[in-house]
Tab-separated table of C-alpha atoms in Angstrom:
chain	number	residue	atom	x	y	z
C	13	MET	CA	218.909	280.842	263.032
C	14	ASN	CA	221.191	283.700	261.965
C	15	LYS	CA	220.102	283.190	258.353
C	16	ILE	CA	216.433	283.480	259.377
C	17	LEU	CA	217.122	286.634	261.414
C	18	ASN	CA	219.041	288.195	258.513
C	19	ASN	CA	216.118	287.445	256.196
C	20	THR	CA	213.594	288.930	258.620
C	21	LYS	CA	212.625	292.302	257.220
C	22	GLY	CA	210.053	294.950	257.919
C	23	ASP	CA	209.459	297.125	260.960
C	24	ARG	CA	211.617	295.763	263.798
C	25	TRP	CA	209.365	297.343	266.424
C	26	ILE	CA	206.358	295.358	265.162
C	27	TRP	CA	208.376	292.147	265.378
C	28	LEU	CA	209.274	293.058	268.963
C	29	ILE	CA	205.646	293.828	269.849
C	30	VAL	CA	204.537	290.448	268.461
C	31	ILE	CA	207.196	288.627	270.501
C	32	LEU	CA	206.270	290.506	273.703
C	33	LEU	CA	202.543	289.846	273.226
C	34	SER	CA	203.285	286.161	272.570
C	35	ILE	CA	205.281	285.875	275.811
C	36	ILE	CA	202.520	287.631	277.775
C	37	SER	CA	199.996	285.303	276.135
C	38	MET	CA	201.825	282.169	277.251
C	39	LEU	CA	202.091	283.432	280.839
C	40	ALA	CA	198.436	284.506	280.997
C	41	VAL	CA	197.052	281.362	279.342
C	42	TYR	CA	199.068	279.085	281.620
C	43	SER	CA	197.722	280.949	284.649
C	44	SER	CA	194.071	281.082	283.548
C	45	THR	CA	193.419	277.558	282.237
C	46	GLY	CA	193.310	275.636	285.514
C	47	THR	CA	189.527	275.296	285.515
C	48	LEU	CA	189.471	274.404	281.818
C	49	ALA	CA	192.127	271.727	282.375
C	50	TYR	CA	190.097	270.257	285.235
C	51	LYS	CA	186.912	270.128	283.122
C	52	GLN	CA	188.721	268.477	280.211
C	53	GLY	CA	190.683	266.098	282.412
C	54	LYS	CA	194.007	267.471	281.189
C	55	SER	CA	196.970	269.197	282.779
C	56	THR	CA	197.554	272.925	282.348
C	57	GLU	CA	200.932	272.047	280.813
C	58	THR	CA	199.181	270.114	278.040
C	59	ILE	CA	196.946	273.078	277.204
C	60	LEU	CA	199.922	275.451	277.368
C	61	PHE	CA	201.942	273.214	275.027
C	62	LYS	CA	199.127	273.221	272.472
C	63	HIS	CA	198.843	277.008	272.782
C	64	MET	CA	202.607	277.414	272.309
C	65	LEU	CA	202.458	275.280	269.159
C	66	MET	CA	199.796	277.610	267.736
C	67	ILE	CA	201.905	280.668	268.598
C	68	PHE	CA	205.023	279.211	266.941
C	69	ALA	CA	202.955	278.172	263.912
C	70	GLY	CA	201.566	281.717	263.786
C	71	ILE	CA	205.043	283.250	263.868
C	72	ALA	CA	206.100	280.883	261.074
C	73	LEU	CA	203.081	281.978	258.985
C	74	MET	CA	203.886	285.602	259.731
C	75	TYR	CA	207.448	285.070	258.511
C	76	ILE	CA	206.250	283.382	255.298
C	77	SER	CA	203.573	285.995	254.552
C	78	HIS	CA	205.981	288.882	255.162
C	79	LYS	CA	208.381	287.419	252.594
C	80	ILE	CA	205.667	287.535	249.902
C	81	ASP	CA	205.495	290.811	247.987
C	82	TYR	CA	202.367	292.539	249.291
C	83	ARG	CA	201.250	293.334	245.720
C	84	TYR	CA	200.499	289.632	245.177
C	85	TYR	CA	197.774	289.892	247.802
C	86	ALA	CA	195.758	292.046	245.396
C	87	GLY	CA	195.249	289.045	243.130
C	88	ILE	CA	194.816	286.652	246.048
C	89	SER	CA	192.044	288.873	247.462
C	90	LYS	CA	189.711	287.875	244.613
C	91	VAL	CA	190.168	284.204	245.467
C	92	PHE	CA	189.641	284.993	249.158
C	93	MET	CA	186.308	286.686	248.442
C	94	ILE	CA	185.137	283.834	246.207
C	95	ILE	CA	185.836	281.406	249.063
C	96	THR	CA	184.516	283.625	251.873
C	97	ILE	CA	180.857	283.959	250.859
C	98	PRO	CA	180.039	280.226	250.559
C	99	LEU	CA	182.188	279.540	253.635
C	100	LEU	CA	180.104	281.939	255.750
C	101	LEU	CA	176.881	280.457	254.381
C	102	ILE	CA	178.042	276.907	255.162
C	103	THR	CA	178.967	278.007	258.690
C	104	LEU	CA	175.495	279.457	259.298
C	105	VAL	CA	173.819	276.233	258.159
C	106	PHE	CA	176.224	273.475	259.232
C	107	GLY	CA	178.559	275.184	261.717
C	108	ASN	CA	179.037	274.129	265.334
C	109	ASN	CA	176.338	275.816	267.419
C	110	VAL	CA	177.503	277.358	270.710
C	111	ASN	CA	175.194	279.610	272.755
C	112	GLY	CA	172.804	279.881	269.841
C	113	ALA	CA	175.478	281.011	267.373
C	114	SER	CA	177.038	279.107	264.472
C	115	ARG	CA	180.511	280.664	264.295
C	116	TRP	CA	182.798	277.657	264.048
C	117	LEU	CA	183.322	275.284	261.167
C	118	ALA	CA	185.003	271.931	261.659
C	119	ILE	CA	187.944	270.973	259.442
C	120	PRO	CA	187.208	267.376	258.335
C	121	GLY	CA	189.641	264.776	259.582
C	122	THR	CA	191.670	267.113	261.807
C	123	GLY	CA	189.539	267.699	264.881
C	124	PHE	CA	190.124	271.437	264.533
C	125	THR	CA	187.482	274.134	264.241
C	126	PHE	CA	187.890	277.718	263.129
C	127	GLN	CA	185.849	280.881	263.058
C	128	THR	CA	185.138	281.695	259.435
C	129	SER	CA	184.717	285.357	260.402
C	130	ASP	CA	188.500	285.513	261.010
C	131	PHE	CA	189.113	284.508	257.411
C	132	ALA	CA	186.326	286.811	256.201
C	133	LYS	CA	187.966	289.827	257.871
C	134	LEU	CA	191.229	289.151	256.060
C	135	ALA	CA	189.415	288.581	252.757
C	136	LEU	CA	187.221	291.694	252.903
C	137	ILE	CA	190.026	294.060	253.925
C	138	THR	CA	192.385	292.867	251.171
C	139	TYR	CA	189.542	292.999	248.637
C	140	LEU	CA	188.530	296.532	249.668
C	141	ALA	CA	192.145	297.721	249.485
C	142	ARG	CA	192.409	296.296	245.959
C	143	MET	CA	189.104	297.753	244.742
C	144	LEU	CA	189.655	301.202	246.238
C	145	SER	CA	193.189	301.477	244.861
C	146	ARG	CA	192.195	300.352	241.341
C	147	LYS	CA	189.041	302.473	241.126
C	148	GLN	CA	190.625	305.789	242.115
C	149	GLU	CA	190.109	307.345	238.675
C	150	ASN	CA	186.344	306.779	238.810
C	151	ILE	CA	185.878	306.240	242.537
C	152	ARG	CA	182.676	308.304	242.636
C	153	ASP	CA	181.033	306.356	239.824
C	154	VAL	CA	178.082	304.503	241.347
C	155	LYS	CA	177.867	301.638	238.844
C	156	GLU	CA	181.581	301.013	238.307
C	157	SER	CA	182.920	301.565	241.800
C	158	PHE	CA	180.447	302.221	244.593
C	159	ALA	CA	177.929	299.431	243.906
C	160	PRO	CA	180.416	296.500	243.884
C	161	ILE	CA	182.293	297.892	246.895
C	162	MET	CA	179.157	298.461	248.982
C	163	GLY	CA	177.737	295.119	247.880
C	164	ALA	CA	180.819	293.246	249.117
C	165	VAL	CA	180.869	295.121	252.442
C	166	CYS	CA	177.158	294.650	253.187
C	167	LEU	CA	177.055	290.997	252.105
C	168	VAL	CA	179.970	289.953	254.308
C	169	PHE	CA	178.651	292.208	257.083
C	170	VAL	CA	175.210	290.591	257.262
C	171	LEU	CA	176.573	287.024	256.964
C	172	ILE	CA	178.925	287.557	259.909
C	173	MET	CA	176.430	289.611	261.918
C	174	TRP	CA	173.811	286.859	261.884
C	175	ALA	CA	175.959	284.904	264.360
C	176	ASN	CA	178.584	287.393	265.574
C	177	MET	CA	177.316	290.958	265.959
C	178	SER	CA	180.403	292.407	267.676
C	179	THR	CA	182.879	291.165	265.056
C	180	ALA	CA	180.600	292.338	262.234
C	181	LEU	CA	180.272	295.851	263.696
C	182	MET	CA	184.028	296.213	264.111
C	183	LEU	CA	184.648	294.992	260.555
C	184	PHE	CA	182.006	297.402	259.247
C	185	GLY	CA	183.718	300.256	261.102
C	186	VAL	CA	187.082	299.344	259.547
C	187	SER	CA	185.415	299.226	256.116
C	188	ILE	CA	184.022	302.736	256.593
C	189	LEU	CA	187.500	303.990	257.569
C	190	LEU	CA	188.906	302.459	254.378
C	191	LEU	CA	186.157	304.097	252.305
C	192	ILE	CA	187.094	307.464	253.811
C	193	MET	CA	190.787	306.875	253.071
C	194	GLY	CA	189.865	305.715	249.562
C	195	ARG	CA	188.266	309.127	248.787
C	196	VAL	CA	184.733	307.771	248.472
C	197	SER	CA	182.243	310.650	248.623
C	198	ILE	CA	180.584	311.524	251.927
C	199	LYS	CA	177.172	310.940	250.357
C	200	GLN	CA	178.078	307.378	249.349
C	201	ILE	CA	179.588	306.695	252.773
C	202	MET	CA	176.387	307.921	254.431
C	203	ILE	CA	174.362	305.601	252.194
C	204	THR	CA	176.596	302.682	253.207
C	205	CYS	CA	176.159	303.576	256.897
C	206	ALA	CA	172.372	303.812	256.445
C	207	VAL	CA	172.222	300.396	254.760
C	208	GLY	CA	174.451	298.956	257.486
C	209	GLY	CA	172.206	300.452	260.174
C	210	CYS	CA	169.142	298.876	258.587
C	211	LEU	CA	170.895	295.500	258.502
C	212	VAL	CA	171.793	295.832	262.189
C	213	VAL	CA	168.162	296.571	263.095
C	214	MET	CA	166.972	293.653	260.955
C	215	VAL	CA	169.329	291.153	262.590
C	216	ALA	CA	168.722	292.581	266.077
C	217	LEU	CA	164.961	292.125	265.661
C	218	LEU	CA	164.837	288.950	263.578
C	219	GLY	CA	168.144	287.161	264.188
C	220	PRO	CA	168.495	283.964	266.232
C	221	ARG	CA	170.328	285.800	269.044
C	222	ARG	CA	168.040	288.822	269.308
C	223	HIS	CA	167.057	288.077	272.924
C	224	LEU	CA	170.694	287.657	273.949
C	225	TYR	CA	171.657	290.999	272.357
C	226	MET	CA	168.886	292.866	274.159
C	227	THR	CA	169.672	291.156	277.468
C	228	ARG	CA	173.366	292.030	277.296
C	229	ILE	CA	172.682	295.671	276.428
C	230	GLU	CA	170.115	296.031	279.208
C	231	THR	CA	172.449	294.345	281.702
C	232	TRP	CA	175.223	296.752	280.775
C	233	ARG	CA	172.990	299.835	280.896
C	234	HIS	CA	171.129	298.889	284.098
C	235	PRO	CA	173.240	296.382	286.071
C	236	GLU	CA	171.295	297.142	289.247
C	237	LYS	CA	168.146	295.676	287.640
C	238	ALA	CA	169.796	292.573	286.177
C	239	SER	CA	169.827	289.177	287.858
C	240	VAL	CA	173.014	287.774	289.388
C	241	GLU	CA	173.342	285.212	286.582
C	242	LYS	CA	173.121	287.807	283.812
C	243	LYS	CA	175.744	290.152	285.246
C	244	PHE	CA	177.972	287.368	286.600
C	245	GLN	CA	180.717	287.688	283.978
C	246	GLY	CA	180.861	291.481	284.035
C	247	ASP	CA	180.892	291.632	287.845
C	248	HIS	CA	183.725	289.131	288.225
C	249	ALA	CA	185.771	290.897	285.547
C	250	LYS	CA	185.425	294.121	287.554
C	251	ILE	CA	186.361	292.292	290.768
C	252	ALA	CA	189.507	290.944	289.094
C	253	ILE	CA	190.517	294.416	287.925
C	254	ALA	CA	189.640	296.113	291.222
C	255	THR	CA	191.619	293.636	293.354
C	256	GLY	CA	194.693	293.821	291.124
C	257	GLY	CA	195.789	297.164	292.526
C	258	ILE	CA	198.883	298.825	291.122
C	259	PHE	CA	201.297	295.891	291.132
C	260	GLY	CA	198.846	292.954	291.056
C	261	LYS	CA	198.682	289.741	293.036
C	262	GLY	CA	201.591	288.200	291.185
C	263	PRO	CA	201.822	285.636	288.353
C	264	GLY	CA	199.589	282.623	288.951
C	265	ASN	CA	197.828	284.131	291.972
C	266	SER	CA	194.539	285.073	290.331
C	267	THR	CA	191.393	283.982	292.172
C	268	GLU	CA	188.819	285.194	289.628
C	269	ARG	CA	190.172	282.778	287.006
C	270	ASN	CA	188.169	280.122	288.857
C	271	TYR	CA	184.912	282.050	288.389
C	272	LEU	CA	185.217	283.983	285.146
C	273	PRO	CA	183.832	282.217	282.063
C	274	GLU	CA	186.350	282.318	279.190
C	275	SER	CA	189.038	283.710	281.528
C	276	TYR	CA	191.669	282.456	279.056
C	277	SER	CA	189.977	284.093	276.056
C	278	ASP	CA	187.428	286.924	276.164
C	279	GLU	CA	188.280	287.998	279.733
C	280	ILE	CA	192.027	287.412	279.699
C	281	TYR	CA	192.716	291.140	280.088
C	282	ALA	CA	190.937	291.120	283.465
C	283	ILE	CA	193.145	288.220	284.608
C	284	ILE	CA	196.289	290.054	283.451
C	285	VAL	CA	195.299	293.164	285.425
C	286	GLU	CA	194.494	291.055	288.489
C	287	GLU	CA	197.898	289.342	288.427
C	288	TYR	CA	200.072	292.184	287.137
C	289	GLY	CA	198.058	295.158	288.346
C	290	LEU	CA	197.627	298.550	286.756
C	291	ILE	CA	201.192	298.340	285.452
C	292	GLY	CA	200.386	295.177	283.498
C	293	GLY	CA	197.141	296.605	282.117
C	294	VAL	CA	198.791	299.849	281.003
C	295	THR	CA	201.663	297.871	279.445
C	296	ILE	CA	199.236	295.872	277.281
C	297	LEU	CA	197.399	299.057	276.279
C	298	GLY	CA	200.709	300.769	275.514
C	299	LEU	CA	201.867	297.905	273.288
C	300	TYR	CA	198.737	298.123	271.136
C	301	LEU	CA	198.914	301.930	270.977
C	302	PHE	CA	202.555	301.706	269.914
C	303	LEU	CA	201.599	299.066	267.349
C	304	LEU	CA	198.995	301.443	265.929
C	305	TYR	CA	201.591	304.228	265.805
C	306	ARG	CA	204.093	302.065	263.908
C	307	CYS	CA	201.390	300.931	261.481
C	308	VAL	CA	200.312	304.523	260.826
C	309	LYS	CA	203.934	305.340	259.964
C	310	ILE	CA	203.910	302.471	257.465
C	311	VAL	CA	200.668	303.781	255.947
C	312	THR	CA	202.093	307.298	255.499
C	313	LYS	CA	205.280	305.989	253.875
C	314	ALA	CA	203.655	303.448	251.536
C	315	PRO	CA	204.358	304.501	247.919
C	316	LYS	CA	201.217	302.877	246.487
C	317	ALA	CA	197.564	303.255	247.463
C	318	PHE	CA	197.055	299.510	247.730
C	319	GLY	CA	199.865	299.091	250.273
C	320	ALA	CA	198.649	302.041	252.344
C	321	LEU	CA	195.021	300.836	252.389
C	322	LEU	CA	196.039	297.240	253.086
C	323	ALA	CA	198.251	298.151	256.061
C	324	ALA	CA	195.660	300.606	257.373
C	325	GLY	CA	192.758	298.160	257.163
C	326	LEU	CA	194.587	295.272	258.832
C	327	SER	CA	196.138	297.415	261.574
C	328	PHE	CA	192.844	299.169	262.349
C	329	SER	CA	191.103	295.796	262.534
C	330	LEU	CA	193.641	294.364	265.003
C	331	CYS	CA	193.845	297.463	267.202
C	332	ILE	CA	190.089	298.147	267.293
C	333	GLN	CA	189.515	294.533	268.358
C	334	ALA	CA	192.146	294.877	271.096
C	335	PHE	CA	190.691	298.146	272.405
C	336	ALA	CA	187.170	296.659	272.321
C	337	ASN	CA	188.284	293.638	274.371
C	338	MET	CA	189.931	295.850	276.993
C	339	ALA	CA	186.968	298.248	277.098
C	340	ILE	CA	184.527	295.373	277.685
C	341	ALA	CA	186.727	293.951	280.456
C	342	VAL	CA	186.617	297.240	282.390
C	343	GLY	CA	182.869	297.643	281.858
C	344	LEU	CA	182.801	300.241	279.081
C	345	GLY	CA	180.658	298.024	276.858
C	346	PRO	CA	178.302	295.044	276.991
C	347	VAL	CA	179.825	291.567	277.259
C	348	THR	CA	180.722	290.074	273.858
C	349	GLY	CA	182.910	287.276	272.549
C	350	VAL	CA	185.847	289.403	271.349
C	351	PRO	CA	189.309	287.911	272.054
C	352	LEU	CA	192.472	289.932	272.640
C	353	PRO	CA	194.622	289.545	269.478
C	354	LEU	CA	197.743	287.417	269.973
C	355	VAL	CA	197.089	287.215	273.737
C	356	SER	CA	193.859	285.240	274.173
C	357	MET	CA	194.060	281.494	273.813
C	358	GLY	CA	192.854	280.434	270.401
C	359	GLY	CA	193.468	278.090	267.554
C	360	THR	CA	193.158	279.256	263.991
C	361	SER	CA	192.367	282.825	265.140
C	362	ILE	CA	196.035	283.145	266.138
C	363	LEU	CA	197.060	281.923	262.692
C	364	PHE	CA	194.845	284.431	260.826
C	365	THR	CA	196.032	287.243	263.118
C	366	SER	CA	199.643	286.282	262.414
C	367	VAL	CA	199.027	286.348	258.657
C	368	ALA	CA	197.571	289.855	259.038
C	369	PHE	CA	200.735	290.947	260.853
C	370	GLY	CA	202.826	289.320	258.129
C	371	ILE	CA	201.034	291.281	255.396
C	372	ILE	CA	201.599	294.544	257.284
C	373	LEU	CA	205.292	293.653	257.593
C	374	SER	CA	205.386	292.849	253.864
C	375	VAL	CA	204.292	296.424	253.130
C	376	SER	CA	206.931	297.691	255.579
C	377	ARG	CA	209.609	295.503	253.937
C	378	HIS	CA	208.763	296.950	250.538
C	379	ILE	CA	209.125	300.505	251.929
C	380	ASP	CA	212.524	299.674	253.475
C	381	GLU	CA	213.782	298.117	250.236
C	382	ASN	CA	212.717	301.197	248.248
C	383	GLU	CA	214.524	303.490	250.694
C	384	GLU	CA	217.665	301.336	250.516
C	385	LEU	CA	217.525	301.426	246.725
C	386	LYS	CA	217.154	305.215	246.656
C	387	SER	CA	220.018	305.583	249.131
C	388	ALA	CA	222.243	303.331	247.008
C	389	GLU	CA	221.404	305.304	243.852
C	390	LYS	CA	222.323	308.569	245.584
C	391	THR	CA	225.606	307.068	246.805
C	392	GLU	CA	226.509	305.913	243.285
C	393	ALA	CA	225.505	309.222	241.757
C	394	ALA	CA	227.571	311.337	244.181
C	395	PRO	CA	231.077	310.453	242.733
C	396	LYS	CA	229.811	311.054	239.189
C	397	ILE	CA	228.528	314.506	240.126
C	398	LYS	CA	231.804	315.275	241.909
C	399	ASN	CA	233.851	314.219	238.835
C	400	LYS	CA	231.705	316.426	236.589
C	401	VAL	CA	232.315	319.396	238.878
C	402	ILE	CA	236.090	318.786	238.909
C	403	VAL	CA	236.192	318.440	235.115
C	404	GLY	CA	234.185	321.642	234.793
C	405	GLU	CA	236.575	323.502	237.068
C	406	ILE	CA	239.591	322.290	235.038
C	407	GLY	CA	237.905	323.389	231.851
C	408	LEU	CA	237.263	326.850	233.253
C	409	ALA	CA	240.875	327.070	234.385
């Protein structure tokens, strides 16, 4: 154990945030899965044990990925993109259909399913960081730089959006932030936004979930006109938050967990506020804000453009998703299927999130090693400089 701790590098605060979020996740999932356990004919302890295994596996993946030099991910990103496009297409055609959306793909022979959009987010962000860092000399060249970058963004965007609008919009927003950081011209960014807007309109009008999108937006905008069934999830999330008060009802004392759909996933923030009150809700928000702050520090210290863009893209993706989940829970947006990173119960989504954290920590580890090396060089150089000064003084004497 001591050997593992000694080999654990990178930002210590991020490690602490991950551990705290994992502990909160186990408490919240155990409390909110009673109804799910009853439906599946299992005990809540069985579901919790499976969730804990995924968390420990995620931490192990995070440890492994943080030990890999982040510069290797530039080469891996090409392989990721080659795999991502056919994987998203296969998911749309053969994926498991839930509520009219094909988001999950079964892993043959394992019984596991995973959302290919989680892998696509990781692939697109690493690929964009690589392309933007390598094309800096001719970043404004349309044929050499802009066309392949915009093509990758829009292709992945529309393939995800066909079944998962919320995830696609967040990923598109992160991509635009990376384009701004990568010094792409405002004109080219506006073109990308215009193309993205057209794709959104196309999917919203022609996609398989077009009626669901319109219904959710109308329910959010005019809840007084919506039926009880349509606003059921949003209303019970608000009830959970409103009855939590300042200190909450206490761990395991939630009542809305028995009514809220996906109380252990999309609406887990509402359950946390109900049981731990305003203090618990603010604590979760504070942890993600502090995570964003630590990641921004890593971005500003990164010596290479690729490391800075990679850490920025992954951290923005995680934090924007977290803020979106919390905003939806309190009624600031229409209901969507966006989980709370590292807190919501999930399978492979926890693993992909952990890998993203590991890559951020890999960039941080590289920064720390460079600073240690510079400090050591200064320490070794100091006696030599002192000896030269003494010799010079003797010579003058």
